[in-house]
Amino acid sequence: MSESANTTVRVEGVSKQYDLGGTVTALDDVDLTLSAGSYTAVMGPSGSGKSTLLNLIGGLDTPSSGRVVVNGQDVSAASEAERADIRGTEVGFVFQTFNLMPRLSAVENVALPLVFDGWDRARRRERATSLLSEVGLADRTDHVPAELSGGQRQRVAIARALSTDPALILADEPTGNVDTDTGARILDLFDDLHGAGNTFLLVTHERHVAERAERIVHVEDGHIQSVEDVSGGER
């Protein structure tokens, strides 16, 4: 089956079980499609399966059954090395805990994925500096994470996620470790980046965060319960 050029992600009949002294089903027969340039939020309570879904799409884990295709590549059938390559080129990650290297400057953190992608030093710095300017941190390029506020660290993480020009940006509770005002500014930045054509999948348990997306996928007990469009209608 050929993949549409207008589809960035296709999740087909995906289930995920864990053996935790007994079988625990995190996802059960889930189907989801993300169109190129779309902005989707996955919302649900703790333990609903939303982060598991994000991890499967991002190639951080593999499904027990079903298929996950990202930008035409079958992540679920890929080897660990192939999934690492997909993560490095097709997917940008923004985590709640930032995941920055503490001894590296902001510009070095942003450039890190480009090291593994084979870029030379001058091109890496040029690209990373440009991205930091794009997220409003042109004057913080040489600061290490300890010298930055929580919101600034998250913006560095966002710039890093954009460094390889990925087909998809995955954000797991991106406002969870910042205050309300800073969280709003981060969501404003996501709005701007989405407006520039980036495809976003955001996981959250907060309604006001999810409402920034074009649609909200409601997940509970490992199932997609409903999909809510931007106007608030259920389908």
Short mmCIF file of C-alpha atoms in Angstrom, two decimals:
data_model
loop_
_atom_site.label_atom_id
_atom_site.label_comp_id
_atom_site.label_asym_id
_atom_site.label_seq_id
_atom_site.Cartn_x
_atom_site.Cartn_y
_atom_site.Cartn_z
CA MET A 1 0.00 0.00 0.00
CA SER A 2 1.47 3.36 -1.00
CA GLU A 3 1.54 6.16 1.56
CA SER A 4 -0.04 9.49 0.68
CA ALA A 5 2.35 12.40 0.30
CA ASN A 6 -0.12 14.37 2.42
CA THR A 7 0.11 11.95 5.36
CA THR A 8 2.93 12.25 7.88
CA VAL A 9 1.81 9.53 10.32
CA ARG A 10 -0.40 6.46 9.96
CA VAL A 11 -1.15 4.27 12.98
CA GLU A 12 -2.99 1.09 11.97
CA GLY A 13 -4.48 -1.37 14.45
CA VAL A 14 -1.78 -0.73 17.02
CA SER A 15 -1.79 -2.49 20.39
CA LYS A 16 0.86 -2.42 23.09
CA GLN A 17 1.14 -4.76 26.05
CA TYR A 18 3.68 -4.77 28.87
CA ASP A 19 4.57 -7.66 31.16
CA LEU A 20 4.58 -6.15 34.64
CA GLY A 21 4.11 -9.34 36.61
CA GLY A 22 1.00 -9.75 34.49
CA THR A 23 -0.09 -8.43 31.10
CA VAL A 24 -0.96 -4.73 31.07
CA THR A 25 -2.55 -3.34 27.90
CA ALA A 26 -1.47 0.26 27.31
CA LEU A 27 -3.05 0.58 23.85
CA ASP A 28 -5.67 -1.61 22.21
CA ASP A 29 -6.28 -1.63 18.43
CA VAL A 30 -5.66 2.09 17.87
CA ASP A 31 -5.97 3.79 14.47
CA LEU A 32 -4.82 7.38 13.88
CA THR A 33 -3.74 9.46 10.89
CA LEU A 34 -1.84 12.74 11.02
CA SER A 35 -1.91 14.83 7.87
CA ALA A 36 1.15 16.81 6.83
CA GLY A 37 1.08 20.26 8.42
CA SER A 38 -1.56 19.29 11.00
CA TYR A 39 -1.57 20.10 14.72
CA THR A 40 -3.04 17.35 16.90
CA ALA A 41 -3.27 17.07 20.68
CA VAL A 42 -3.66 13.75 22.47
CA MET A 43 -5.42 14.23 25.78
CA GLY A 44 -6.23 11.82 28.58
CA PRO A 45 -5.66 11.05 32.26
CA SER A 46 -2.50 9.50 33.65
CA GLY A 47 -2.17 5.90 32.48
CA SER A 48 -4.55 6.35 29.55
CA GLY A 49 -1.96 5.36 26.93
CA LYS A 50 -1.27 8.79 25.44
CA SER A 51 2.48 8.82 26.10
CA THR A 52 2.74 5.21 24.90
CA LEU A 53 1.15 6.31 21.62
CA LEU A 54 3.67 9.15 21.27
CA ASN A 55 6.58 6.82 22.03
CA LEU A 56 5.44 4.33 19.39
CA ILE A 57 5.04 7.04 16.76
CA GLY A 58 8.46 8.43 17.65
CA GLY A 59 10.16 5.05 17.40
CA LEU A 60 11.13 5.00 21.07
CA ASP A 61 9.20 1.75 21.46
CA THR A 62 7.62 -0.87 19.20
CA PRO A 63 4.00 -2.06 19.13
CA SER A 64 2.97 -5.55 20.18
CA SER A 65 0.83 -5.64 17.04
CA GLY A 66 -0.19 -3.26 14.29
CA ARG A 67 1.74 -0.83 12.13
CA VAL A 68 3.20 2.67 12.57
CA VAL A 69 4.31 4.56 9.46
CA VAL A 70 6.14 7.90 9.72
CA ASN A 71 6.78 9.87 6.53
CA GLY A 72 6.48 6.70 4.46
CA GLN A 73 8.73 4.57 6.67
CA ASP A 74 7.37 1.62 8.63
CA VAL A 75 8.74 2.32 12.11
CA SER A 76 7.13 -0.77 13.59
CA ALA A 77 9.04 -3.11 11.25
CA ALA A 78 12.37 -1.27 11.50
CA SER A 79 15.44 -2.51 13.34
CA GLU A 80 16.74 -0.56 16.34
CA ALA A 81 19.41 1.04 14.13
CA GLU A 82 16.82 1.99 11.52
CA ARG A 83 14.51 3.42 14.19
CA ALA A 84 17.41 5.46 15.58
CA ASP A 85 17.99 6.86 12.10
CA ILE A 86 14.29 7.72 11.74
CA ARG A 87 14.33 9.43 15.15
CA GLY A 88 17.37 11.41 14.10
CA THR A 89 16.02 12.63 10.77
CA GLU A 90 12.22 12.41 10.65
CA VAL A 91 11.15 13.20 14.22
CA GLY A 92 11.90 16.07 16.60
CA PHE A 93 11.21 15.52 20.31
CA VAL A 94 10.25 18.08 22.96
CA PHE A 95 10.12 16.58 26.46
CA GLN A 96 8.67 17.90 29.72
CA THR A 97 12.10 17.58 31.36
CA PHE A 98 13.95 19.37 28.49
CA ASN A 99 16.68 16.65 28.25
CA LEU A 100 19.49 19.14 27.57
CA MET A 101 23.16 18.28 28.03
CA PRO A 102 24.18 20.31 31.13
CA ARG A 103 27.78 21.00 30.08
CA LEU A 104 26.92 22.13 26.56
CA SER A 105 25.89 25.66 25.63
CA ALA A 106 22.50 26.38 24.10
CA VAL A 107 23.95 26.48 20.59
CA GLU A 108 25.84 23.22 21.18
CA ASN A 109 22.70 21.50 22.48
CA VAL A 110 20.73 22.59 19.42
CA ALA A 111 23.53 21.48 17.09
CA LEU A 112 23.94 18.05 18.70
CA PRO A 113 21.57 16.14 16.36
CA LEU A 114 23.49 17.60 13.42
CA VAL A 115 26.72 16.06 14.71
CA PHE A 116 25.17 12.62 14.29
CA ASP A 117 23.79 13.72 10.92
CA GLY A 118 27.29 14.48 9.63
CA TRP A 119 27.18 18.27 9.39
CA ASP A 120 30.50 20.13 9.66
CA ARG A 121 31.12 22.43 12.63
CA ALA A 122 30.54 25.73 10.81
CA ARG A 123 27.25 24.62 9.27
CA ARG A 124 26.07 23.19 12.60
CA ARG A 125 26.70 26.45 14.43
CA GLU A 126 25.07 28.51 11.68
CA ARG A 127 21.94 26.33 11.71
CA ALA A 128 21.73 26.23 15.52
CA THR A 129 22.27 29.98 15.86
CA SER A 130 19.52 30.65 13.32
CA LEU A 131 17.09 28.38 15.18
CA LEU A 132 17.85 29.98 18.55
CA SER A 133 17.11 33.35 16.99
CA GLU A 134 13.84 31.93 15.65
CA VAL A 135 12.75 30.93 19.17
CA GLY A 136 13.82 34.27 20.68
CA LEU A 137 17.15 33.25 22.21
CA ALA A 138 19.65 35.02 19.96
CA ASP A 139 21.30 36.53 23.05
CA ARG A 140 21.59 33.20 24.90
CA THR A 141 23.54 31.08 22.42
CA ASP A 142 26.57 30.53 24.66
CA HIS A 143 24.70 30.04 27.94
CA VAL A 144 24.63 26.57 29.51
CA PRO A 145 21.25 25.22 30.76
CA ALA A 146 21.95 26.18 34.40
CA GLU A 147 22.15 29.82 33.27
CA LEU A 148 18.73 29.69 31.61
CA SER A 149 15.20 29.85 32.99
CA GLY A 150 12.82 26.92 32.58
CA GLY A 151 11.09 28.60 29.68
CA GLN A 152 14.39 29.36 27.98
CA ARG A 153 15.50 25.75 28.39
CA GLN A 154 12.29 24.55 26.79
CA ARG A 155 12.83 26.92 23.87
CA VAL A 156 16.34 25.51 23.44
CA ALA A 157 14.76 22.04 23.38
CA ILE A 158 12.28 23.20 20.74
CA ALA A 159 15.08 24.64 18.60
CA ARG A 160 16.94 21.33 18.95
CA ALA A 161 13.81 19.46 17.82
CA LEU A 162 13.75 21.60 14.67
CA SER A 163 17.44 21.23 13.86
CA THR A 164 17.16 18.39 11.34
CA ASP A 165 14.00 19.85 9.75
CA PRO A 166 11.94 16.80 10.79
CA ALA A 167 8.68 15.71 9.21
CA LEU A 168 7.07 15.57 12.65
CA ILE A 169 7.49 17.26 16.03
CA LEU A 170 6.38 15.29 19.10
CA ALA A 171 5.85 17.19 22.36
CA ASP A 172 5.17 15.29 25.61
CA GLU A 173 3.68 17.60 28.27
CA PRO A 174 5.86 20.49 27.00
CA THR A 175 4.46 23.01 29.50
CA GLY A 176 4.56 20.68 32.51
CA ASN A 177 7.72 22.12 34.09
CA VAL A 178 7.17 25.83 33.50
CA ASP A 179 4.85 28.45 34.99
CA THR A 180 1.56 29.45 33.39
CA ASP A 181 2.84 32.57 31.60
CA THR A 182 5.90 30.77 30.25
CA GLY A 183 3.72 27.86 29.15
CA ALA A 184 1.50 30.24 27.21
CA ARG A 185 4.54 31.69 25.43
CA ILE A 186 5.75 28.20 24.51
CA LEU A 187 2.32 27.39 23.07
CA ASP A 188 2.42 30.68 21.14
CA LEU A 189 5.74 29.54 19.68
CA PHE A 190 4.17 26.21 18.68
CA ASP A 191 1.38 28.16 16.97
CA ASP A 192 3.96 30.13 14.99
CA LEU A 193 5.91 27.02 14.02
CA HIS A 194 2.74 25.22 12.99
CA GLY A 195 1.81 28.24 10.91
CA ALA A 196 5.14 27.84 9.11
CA GLY A 197 4.12 24.31 8.06
CA ASN A 198 5.44 22.04 10.81
CA THR A 199 3.42 18.94 11.79
CA PHE A 200 2.79 18.70 15.54
CA LEU A 201 1.59 15.95 17.86
CA LEU A 202 1.27 17.16 21.45
CA VAL A 203 0.46 15.03 24.49
CA THR A 204 -1.16 16.73 27.48
CA HIS A 205 -3.63 16.20 30.30
CA GLU A 206 -4.57 19.90 30.33
CA ARG A 207 -7.60 21.10 28.37
CA HIS A 208 -6.33 24.64 27.75
CA VAL A 209 -3.12 23.25 26.24
CA ALA A 210 -4.97 20.78 24.01
CA GLU A 211 -7.26 23.52 22.73
CA ARG A 212 -4.32 25.15 20.93
CA ALA A 213 -4.38 22.27 18.43
CA GLU A 214 -6.64 21.83 15.41
CA ARG A 215 -8.11 18.66 16.86
CA ILE A 216 -8.03 16.78 20.15
CA VAL A 217 -7.75 12.99 20.30
CA HIS A 218 -9.25 11.78 23.58
CA VAL A 219 -7.58 8.61 24.89
CA GLU A 220 -8.78 6.55 27.83
CA ASP A 221 -7.94 3.00 28.94
CA GLY A 222 -5.85 2.43 25.82
CA HIS A 223 -8.61 3.37 23.38
CA ILE A 224 -9.34 6.48 21.33
CA GLN A 225 -12.71 7.50 22.72
CA SER A 226 -13.36 10.45 20.43
CA VAL A 227 -11.75 13.02 18.15
CA GLU A 228 -12.77 16.63 18.67
CA ASP A 229 -12.23 19.18 15.93
CA VAL A 230 -11.16 22.78 16.52
CA SER A 231 -14.76 24.00 16.61
CA GLY A 232 -15.55 21.65 19.50
CA GLY A 233 -17.67 19.16 17.58
CA GLU A 234 -17.36 15.44 18.29
CA ARG A 235 -16.98 12.86 15.54
#
